[in-house]
Amino acid sequence: MWDDSFPSFLIGLREGLEAGLIVSVLVATLVRAGARSRLPQVWTGVLAAIALSMSFGAVLTFTAASLSTSAQEAFGGALSIVAVAFVTAMVFWMRRSARTLASEIKEKVTEALAMGAGVLVLTSFLAVGREGLETALFLWTTARAANESAGPVAGAAAGLVVAALLCWGLYRRVLHIDLTRFFTITGAVLVVIAAGVLGYGLRDLQEGAVLPGGAAYAFDLSGSIDAGSWYSTLLQGVLNLTPTMTWLQVAGYAGYLAVVMTLFVRGVRGVRREKGVRGVPGARSRDTATPPRPGSATPGRPAGPAPARPRWLLPVSVVAVPALLAGLVVALAHPEPAAGETVAVSGTDCGRGFTAPEPGRQDFRMHNTGNQTSEVYLIDPSSNAVYGEIEGLAPGTTRDLVATVAGGTYAWRCVPSDGKAVTSKAVRVGGASGAGAVVPVSEQDLAGPLRAYKAYVNRGLATLVTETRKLGDDIRAGHLDTARTDWLTAHRTYASLGAAYGTFEDFDQRIDGRPDGLPDGVHDKDFTGFQRIEYGLWHGQSAGELKGLAHQLTDDTAGLRKTFPHQEFEASDLPLRAHEILENTLQFELTGDTDQGSGTGLATADANLSGTRELLTVLRPLLTTRAPRLLPTVDADIARLRALLDAGHRDGRWTPVDRLGRTAKARIDGATGQLLEDLSPVPDLLEIRKSA
């Protein structure tokens, strides 16, 4: 979405325009000097700079992925601050140098023409490489802050494309831009964005235990601000302002903004007192319009025949060398876990062979020496937090368990399928803490959320019974237009209750079953419920043909309301519902598979989204303590998806799924897929483990 893309779009536009202006001046100078044969040297340097920048981004990504949780926070926080420094320097440098940029570059080109090909390649490489490295660093930082890469990458790509088009227009003199004004406005916006990146980086350093004050909050508005609202998404995506911030974050944000913005504004006023921009492509200036004087450059060919060398060798080399170096760094940053010690798993000698490991990624070879299949967990015995696990380790078999070890206490817990849990002797690992561990939940922990969810469903069923009775009254009275409206109201109520994967047992098939697999399809006698009535209402069937089906639907919803409080509902199933409801949505509603003529698949998907949100509401206390960053991300995902679904609801009508434009459909599917991906950790985080 645009809130994650805008900061990267702006940096891509500015950095791309800066680099493009430099390349434009290089090319224009060579063309006017009659040295077109030297243009490949410019493009070789540009290609080398792009290759270096992309390799730098790959190194950042893969290096961070190989670190422990706390190290990742510290690494990301440090680079965020470095990115802020680079962006700040870039903003001030461009404000100061725009007026003389062209003349400086032309002077360097003149020197390069006299000194040889290598110098010209180096000139273009250094000019573009700085912008590319800054872009890669800022893009990596914003992607990490957004917890996703698609939006920031798309934004940066769009910014670079726009910058390339602007530079082409400036070079061809078909476009004129007040570059001073452009860099002033974008510079001011970037200062504000950089303040948010600084605050985010400081928070990362606090979470990585590099800076103190991680629990000293200046404010905590998470209880009163909807993290999924449009304004919250805007503030978090563009400005990195969150509902909860520490005093250090607030001080860093406010201090940076006050100092840097003041200096920037003062500098802008100084520039305005001078004459306009000179020497930049597109600015009407004699510097770019007048070709160099004869004799000012020496573009002639070197004396003697040039040595034979394939033309492809240099371009391939400048791309391959940074890529190979990046690959080497990535390989070193991802050392394979050393072949670890073999640890016994059984009800009698659990953990035999376990000694204090070294910090870092470790590969433990777990060998079941007992006669029962066992679960095995690497835990912190003081809190029962789980660092790693293997489920279903059969007797006599060996499997690897890879875990990141940091400072802390570790022990093994073996849980035979028919026996008591056994915990090994604990060992202590020195150093800073930071290895990620999940505190297991018990059935008692989930009892409260389960009661709250059952109460929500009971209230919804009471509403549903009333709404289906009204639907039946409409049909019996022959008011089919009113029935269509009331059908959608009742169906959305049912969809919001989270009827996924047999939640309501046999009632779900009778109330909202599909005709798939029935011998006579939509005309089969066993096809009943909402979708059967939908088919009749939108295919011209009479009230007489539908009133029996409406009466049956009313009886079935009343029966569900009566039996639901007594139905078995495992507490361990509750975390699964948050994922399963939307899996059903993506599989059926968003493919149009369940549409029997009403074209309201988006309305049902929206109701399913409400059910998912209700589940997350009751699970929020458990998730907040185990994954504090998960819920803000999921809330933002829900807000994005809801906005996309609402865009298909105009003037009281829902756009049928099969009539959505290709782009709109792709965005809805993509947002649903992203939400499912971000929800995927929930079942593991809230799994009831035997070790608990």
Short mmCIF file of C-alpha atoms in Angstrom, two decimals, residues 338-674:
data_model
loop_
_atom_site.label_atom_id
_atom_site.label_comp_id
_atom_site.label_asym_id
_atom_site.label_seq_id
_atom_site.Cartn_x
_atom_site.Cartn_y
_atom_site.Cartn_z
CA ALA A 338 28.28 -26.92 13.25
CA ALA A 339 27.54 -30.62 13.50
CA GLY A 340 26.30 -30.48 17.05
CA GLU A 341 26.45 -32.91 19.89
CA THR A 342 24.08 -35.86 20.06
CA VAL A 343 21.52 -35.50 22.83
CA ALA A 344 19.53 -38.44 24.16
CA VAL A 345 15.73 -38.31 24.26
CA SER A 346 13.75 -40.69 26.47
CA GLY A 347 11.77 -40.87 29.69
CA THR A 348 14.85 -41.93 31.67
CA ASP A 349 17.91 -40.19 30.24
CA CYS A 350 16.51 -37.02 28.69
CA GLY A 351 19.31 -34.63 27.79
CA ARG A 352 22.21 -37.04 28.28
CA GLY A 353 25.20 -35.69 26.37
CA PHE A 354 24.06 -32.07 26.63
CA THR A 355 26.75 -29.56 27.55
CA ALA A 356 26.71 -25.77 27.57
CA PRO A 357 26.78 -24.71 23.89
CA GLU A 358 28.52 -21.71 22.41
CA PRO A 359 26.36 -18.68 21.58
CA GLY A 360 25.05 -18.62 18.03
CA ARG A 361 23.18 -21.01 15.78
CA GLN A 362 23.56 -24.57 16.99
CA ASP A 363 22.55 -27.90 15.47
CA PHE A 364 21.55 -30.45 18.12
CA ARG A 365 21.21 -34.08 17.00
CA MET A 366 18.32 -35.49 18.99
CA HIS A 367 18.36 -39.31 19.25
CA ASN A 368 15.41 -41.14 20.80
CA THR A 369 16.93 -43.89 22.96
CA GLY A 370 13.61 -44.89 24.53
CA ASN A 371 10.79 -47.14 23.37
CA GLN A 372 8.11 -44.46 22.92
CA THR A 373 7.55 -41.64 20.46
CA SER A 374 8.42 -38.40 22.23
CA GLU A 375 8.08 -34.67 21.96
CA VAL A 376 11.30 -32.83 22.73
CA TYR A 377 11.71 -29.17 23.64
CA LEU A 378 14.68 -26.90 24.25
CA ILE A 379 13.41 -24.68 27.06
CA ASP A 380 14.27 -22.04 29.61
CA PRO A 381 13.45 -24.01 32.78
CA SER A 382 12.73 -20.87 34.78
CA SER A 383 9.85 -19.79 32.54
CA ASN A 384 9.16 -22.89 30.38
CA ALA A 385 9.73 -20.69 27.32
CA VAL A 386 10.45 -22.84 24.26
CA TYR A 387 13.47 -22.13 22.04
CA GLY A 388 12.95 -25.07 19.69
CA GLU A 389 10.99 -28.30 19.42
CA ILE A 390 10.64 -31.60 17.60
CA GLU A 391 7.29 -33.31 17.48
CA GLY A 392 6.86 -37.07 17.11
CA LEU A 393 10.47 -38.28 17.43
CA ALA A 394 10.09 -42.04 16.93
CA PRO A 395 12.12 -44.61 18.92
CA GLY A 396 15.57 -45.23 17.50
CA THR A 397 15.48 -42.24 15.15
CA THR A 398 17.63 -39.11 15.02
CA ARG A 399 16.56 -35.66 13.91
CA ASP A 400 18.25 -32.27 13.99
CA LEU A 401 16.98 -29.34 16.01
CA VAL A 402 18.51 -26.00 14.99
CA ALA A 403 18.22 -23.15 17.47
CA THR A 404 19.90 -19.80 18.11
CA VAL A 405 21.60 -19.76 21.49
CA ALA A 406 22.33 -16.56 23.42
CA GLY A 407 22.97 -15.74 27.04
CA GLY A 408 20.55 -17.58 29.33
CA THR A 409 19.61 -20.91 30.90
CA TYR A 410 18.80 -23.97 28.77
CA ALA A 411 17.46 -27.45 29.41
CA TRP A 412 15.80 -30.28 27.49
CA ARG A 413 12.30 -31.50 28.20
CA CYS A 414 11.28 -34.91 26.86
CA VAL A 415 7.59 -35.84 26.81
CA PRO A 416 6.92 -39.50 25.91
CA SER A 417 3.57 -40.23 24.28
CA ASP A 418 2.51 -42.31 27.29
CA GLY A 419 4.46 -41.00 30.22
CA LYS A 420 5.45 -38.04 32.32
CA ALA A 421 7.57 -35.17 31.13
CA VAL A 422 11.24 -35.30 32.12
CA THR A 423 13.47 -32.24 32.25
CA SER A 424 17.25 -32.43 31.96
CA LYS A 425 19.81 -30.67 34.07
CA ALA A 426 20.02 -26.98 33.12
CA VAL A 427 23.14 -25.35 31.70
CA ARG A 428 24.08 -21.69 31.68
CA VAL A 429 25.30 -19.85 28.57
CA GLY A 430 27.14 -16.60 29.15
CA GLY A 431 26.73 -13.40 27.15
CA ALA A 432 23.90 -11.05 26.30
CA SER A 433 20.40 -12.49 26.20
CA GLY A 434 18.34 -12.28 23.05
CA ALA A 435 17.47 -15.73 21.70
CA GLY A 436 13.80 -15.75 20.76
CA ALA A 437 11.64 -18.03 22.87
CA VAL A 438 7.90 -18.58 23.07
CA VAL A 439 6.24 -18.86 26.45
CA PRO A 440 3.81 -21.79 26.07
CA VAL A 441 0.13 -21.45 26.82
CA SER A 442 -2.04 -23.81 28.81
CA GLU A 443 -5.70 -24.69 28.46
CA GLN A 444 -6.30 -22.37 31.41
CA ASP A 445 -4.64 -19.51 29.54
CA LEU A 446 -7.05 -20.03 26.64
CA ALA A 447 -10.11 -20.57 28.82
CA GLY A 448 -10.86 -16.86 29.15
CA PRO A 449 -10.52 -16.08 25.41
CA LEU A 450 -12.64 -19.15 24.64
CA ARG A 451 -15.42 -17.96 26.94
CA ALA A 452 -15.29 -14.49 25.37
CA TYR A 453 -15.49 -15.92 21.87
CA LYS A 454 -18.38 -18.22 22.76
CA ALA A 455 -20.24 -15.24 24.22
CA TYR A 456 -19.65 -13.34 20.96
CA VAL A 457 -21.01 -16.26 18.92
CA ASN A 458 -24.03 -16.64 21.21
CA ARG A 459 -24.91 -12.98 20.76
CA GLY A 460 -24.48 -13.30 17.02
CA LEU A 461 -26.69 -16.39 16.88
CA ALA A 462 -29.46 -14.56 18.72
CA THR A 463 -29.28 -11.80 16.11
CA LEU A 464 -29.15 -14.37 13.34
CA VAL A 465 -32.36 -16.09 14.48
CA THR A 466 -34.18 -12.75 14.43
CA GLU A 467 -32.85 -11.89 10.98
CA THR A 468 -33.72 -15.27 9.42
CA ARG A 469 -37.26 -15.00 10.80
CA LYS A 470 -37.59 -11.61 9.12
CA LEU A 471 -36.26 -13.12 5.89
CA GLY A 472 -38.91 -15.86 6.15
CA ASP A 473 -41.65 -13.30 6.77
CA ASP A 474 -40.56 -11.37 3.66
CA ILE A 475 -40.74 -14.48 1.50
CA ARG A 476 -44.10 -15.64 2.86
CA ALA A 477 -45.50 -12.15 2.18
CA GLY A 478 -44.12 -12.23 -1.35
CA HIS A 479 -41.84 -9.20 -0.78
CA LEU A 480 -38.90 -10.64 -2.67
CA ASP A 481 -37.05 -7.34 -3.17
CA THR A 482 -37.05 -6.79 0.59
CA ALA A 483 -36.08 -10.44 1.03
CA ARG A 484 -32.95 -9.95 -1.06
CA THR A 485 -31.83 -7.11 1.21
CA ASP A 486 -32.65 -9.04 4.40
CA TRP A 487 -30.98 -12.17 3.01
CA LEU A 488 -27.66 -10.32 2.72
CA THR A 489 -27.99 -8.87 6.24
CA ALA A 490 -28.59 -12.31 7.76
CA HIS A 491 -25.90 -14.01 5.66
CA ARG A 492 -23.30 -11.45 6.70
CA THR A 493 -24.21 -12.02 10.35
CA TYR A 494 -23.65 -15.75 9.93
CA ALA A 495 -20.36 -15.22 8.05
CA SER A 496 -19.05 -12.98 10.83
CA LEU A 497 -19.35 -15.82 13.37
CA GLY A 498 -16.35 -17.66 11.98
CA ALA A 499 -17.96 -20.77 10.53
CA ALA A 500 -14.75 -22.36 9.23
CA TYR A 501 -13.68 -26.00 9.09
CA GLY A 502 -16.74 -27.45 10.82
CA THR A 503 -17.04 -24.96 13.67
CA PHE A 504 -20.79 -25.57 13.89
CA GLU A 505 -20.63 -29.27 13.02
CA ASP A 506 -23.54 -30.49 10.83
CA PHE A 507 -25.45 -27.22 11.19
CA ASP A 508 -22.98 -25.43 8.94
CA GLN A 509 -23.80 -27.65 5.97
CA ARG A 510 -27.53 -27.17 6.46
CA ILE A 511 -27.29 -23.39 7.02
CA ASP A 512 -24.62 -22.39 4.50
CA GLY A 513 -23.68 -25.51 2.55
CA ARG A 514 -22.60 -25.46 -1.09
CA PRO A 515 -24.11 -27.57 -3.88
CA ASP A 516 -20.69 -29.04 -4.74
CA GLY A 517 -20.81 -32.81 -4.93
CA LEU A 518 -24.61 -33.11 -4.72
CA PRO A 519 -26.08 -35.36 -7.45
CA ASP A 520 -28.53 -32.72 -8.73
CA GLY A 521 -26.41 -29.67 -7.94
CA VAL A 522 -28.43 -26.56 -7.09
CA HIS A 523 -31.67 -28.51 -7.58
CA ASP A 524 -30.75 -31.28 -5.15
CA LYS A 525 -33.14 -31.79 -2.22
CA ASP A 526 -30.22 -31.68 0.21
CA PHE A 527 -29.11 -28.24 -0.99
CA THR A 528 -30.59 -25.94 1.66
CA GLY A 529 -29.79 -22.82 3.64
CA PHE A 530 -28.55 -19.39 2.65
CA GLN A 531 -27.00 -20.34 -0.67
CA ARG A 532 -30.09 -22.26 -1.80
CA ILE A 533 -32.34 -19.29 -1.00
CA GLU A 534 -29.83 -16.99 -2.71
CA TYR A 535 -30.09 -19.10 -5.86
CA GLY A 536 -33.86 -18.86 -5.80
CA LEU A 537 -34.03 -15.12 -5.07
CA TRP A 538 -31.66 -14.23 -7.91
CA HIS A 539 -32.93 -16.80 -10.43
CA GLY A 540 -36.59 -15.81 -10.55
CA GLN A 541 -38.11 -18.46 -8.28
CA SER A 542 -41.41 -17.60 -6.67
CA ALA A 543 -42.18 -17.01 -3.01
CA GLY A 544 -44.11 -20.28 -2.96
CA GLU A 545 -41.02 -22.21 -4.07
CA LEU A 546 -38.84 -20.55 -1.42
CA LYS A 547 -41.01 -20.32 1.68
CA GLY A 548 -40.34 -23.93 2.72
CA LEU A 549 -36.58 -23.35 2.43
CA ALA A 550 -36.88 -20.13 4.44
CA HIS A 551 -38.80 -21.94 7.19
CA GLN A 552 -36.16 -24.67 7.30
CA LEU A 553 -33.38 -22.06 7.55
CA THR A 554 -35.15 -20.41 10.49
CA ASP A 555 -35.47 -23.78 12.24
CA ASP A 556 -31.82 -24.63 11.61
CA THR A 557 -30.49 -21.32 12.95
CA ALA A 558 -32.71 -21.68 16.02
CA GLY A 559 -31.42 -25.23 16.47
CA LEU A 560 -27.81 -24.05 16.22
CA ARG A 561 -28.43 -21.36 18.80
CA LYS A 562 -29.86 -23.95 21.17
CA THR A 563 -27.11 -26.55 20.76
CA PHE A 564 -24.02 -24.34 20.37
CA PRO A 565 -23.46 -23.78 24.13
CA HIS A 566 -23.24 -27.57 24.53
CA GLN A 567 -21.02 -28.29 21.52
CA GLU A 568 -17.47 -29.40 22.10
CA PHE A 569 -14.97 -26.69 21.27
CA GLU A 570 -11.33 -27.41 22.01
CA ALA A 571 -9.41 -24.47 23.41
CA SER A 572 -6.47 -25.42 21.18
CA ASP A 573 -8.69 -24.86 18.10
CA LEU A 574 -9.26 -21.20 18.90
CA PRO A 575 -5.88 -19.89 17.59
CA LEU A 576 -6.45 -21.85 14.36
CA ARG A 577 -9.66 -19.96 13.59
CA ALA A 578 -7.85 -16.68 13.00
CA HIS A 579 -6.13 -18.31 10.03
CA GLU A 580 -8.81 -20.72 8.86
CA ILE A 581 -11.61 -18.19 8.39
CA LEU A 582 -9.56 -16.23 5.87
CA GLU A 583 -8.31 -19.40 4.19
CA ASN A 584 -11.96 -20.22 3.49
CA THR A 585 -12.49 -16.66 2.28
CA LEU A 586 -9.62 -16.83 -0.19
CA GLN A 587 -10.65 -20.28 -1.41
CA PHE A 588 -14.39 -19.71 -1.83
CA GLU A 589 -15.67 -16.12 -1.51
CA LEU A 590 -12.83 -14.44 -3.41
CA THR A 591 -12.98 -16.97 -6.24
CA GLY A 592 -16.73 -16.55 -6.69
CA ASP A 593 -17.22 -20.26 -5.94
CA THR A 594 -20.02 -19.60 -3.43
CA ASP A 595 -21.83 -16.97 -5.49
CA GLN A 596 -25.31 -18.23 -6.39
CA GLY A 597 -26.36 -15.07 -8.19
CA SER A 598 -26.31 -12.24 -5.66
CA GLY A 599 -22.77 -11.07 -6.53
CA THR A 600 -22.08 -10.39 -2.83
CA GLY A 601 -18.86 -12.37 -2.37
CA LEU A 602 -17.04 -9.21 -1.27
CA ALA A 603 -19.72 -8.55 1.36
CA THR A 604 -19.27 -12.07 2.75
CA ALA A 605 -15.49 -11.65 2.69
CA ASP A 606 -15.90 -8.41 4.66
CA ALA A 607 -18.03 -10.24 7.25
CA ASN A 608 -15.41 -13.00 7.49
CA LEU A 609 -12.83 -10.31 8.12
CA SER A 610 -14.96 -9.02 11.01
CA GLY A 611 -15.01 -12.52 12.48
CA THR A 612 -11.24 -12.74 12.20
CA ARG A 613 -10.84 -9.41 13.94
CA GLU A 614 -13.09 -10.54 16.79
CA LEU A 615 -10.94 -13.63 17.28
CA LEU A 616 -7.83 -11.49 17.43
CA THR A 617 -9.53 -9.25 19.98
CA VAL A 618 -10.05 -12.12 22.42
CA LEU A 619 -6.53 -13.47 21.75
CA ARG A 620 -4.87 -10.06 21.97
CA PRO A 621 -3.69 -10.30 25.62
CA LEU A 622 -1.87 -13.58 24.92
CA LEU A 623 -0.38 -12.39 21.64
CA THR A 624 0.77 -9.02 22.95
CA THR A 625 3.10 -10.59 25.50
CA ARG A 626 4.50 -13.15 23.05
CA ALA A 627 4.81 -11.16 19.84
CA PRO A 628 4.31 -7.43 20.51
CA ARG A 629 4.98 -6.48 16.88
CA LEU A 630 2.57 -8.98 15.39
CA LEU A 631 -0.74 -7.31 16.20
CA PRO A 632 0.10 -3.81 14.85
CA THR A 633 1.18 -5.46 11.61
CA VAL A 634 -1.96 -7.59 11.43
CA ASP A 635 -4.18 -4.62 12.31
CA ALA A 636 -2.65 -2.66 9.46
CA ASP A 637 -3.19 -5.65 7.12
CA ILE A 638 -6.85 -5.82 8.14
CA ALA A 639 -7.29 -2.11 7.52
CA ARG A 640 -5.76 -2.45 4.03
CA LEU A 641 -7.97 -5.39 3.13
CA ARG A 642 -11.10 -3.74 4.51
CA ALA A 643 -10.41 -0.59 2.49
CA LEU A 644 -10.01 -2.66 -0.68
CA LEU A 645 -13.25 -4.54 0.01
CA ASP A 646 -15.11 -1.33 0.80
CA ALA A 647 -13.97 0.09 -2.55
CA GLY A 648 -16.23 -2.54 -4.13
CA HIS A 649 -19.27 -1.26 -2.22
CA ARG A 650 -20.87 1.75 -3.88
CA ASP A 651 -24.42 3.12 -3.58
CA GLY A 652 -25.56 0.13 -1.55
CA ARG A 653 -24.34 -2.39 -4.14
CA TRP A 654 -21.39 -4.78 -4.02
CA THR A 655 -19.29 -5.41 -7.11
CA PRO A 656 -19.42 -9.12 -8.02
CA VAL A 657 -16.04 -10.82 -7.78
CA ASP A 658 -16.10 -11.79 -11.46
CA ARG A 659 -16.61 -8.14 -12.44
CA LEU A 660 -13.67 -6.76 -10.54
CA GLY A 661 -10.91 -5.30 -12.65
CA ARG A 662 -7.75 -7.33 -12.86
CA THR A 663 -5.81 -4.83 -10.74
CA ALA A 664 -8.51 -4.58 -8.05
CA LYS A 665 -8.81 -8.37 -7.85
CA ALA A 666 -5.04 -8.79 -7.61
CA ARG A 667 -4.84 -6.21 -4.82
CA ILE A 668 -7.58 -7.92 -2.80
CA ASP A 669 -6.01 -11.34 -3.26
CA GLY A 670 -2.58 -9.95 -2.41
CA ALA A 671 -3.82 -8.19 0.73
CA THR A 672 -5.62 -11.35 1.85
CA GLY A 673 -2.53 -13.44 1.21
CA GLN A 674 -0.35 -10.98 3.13
#
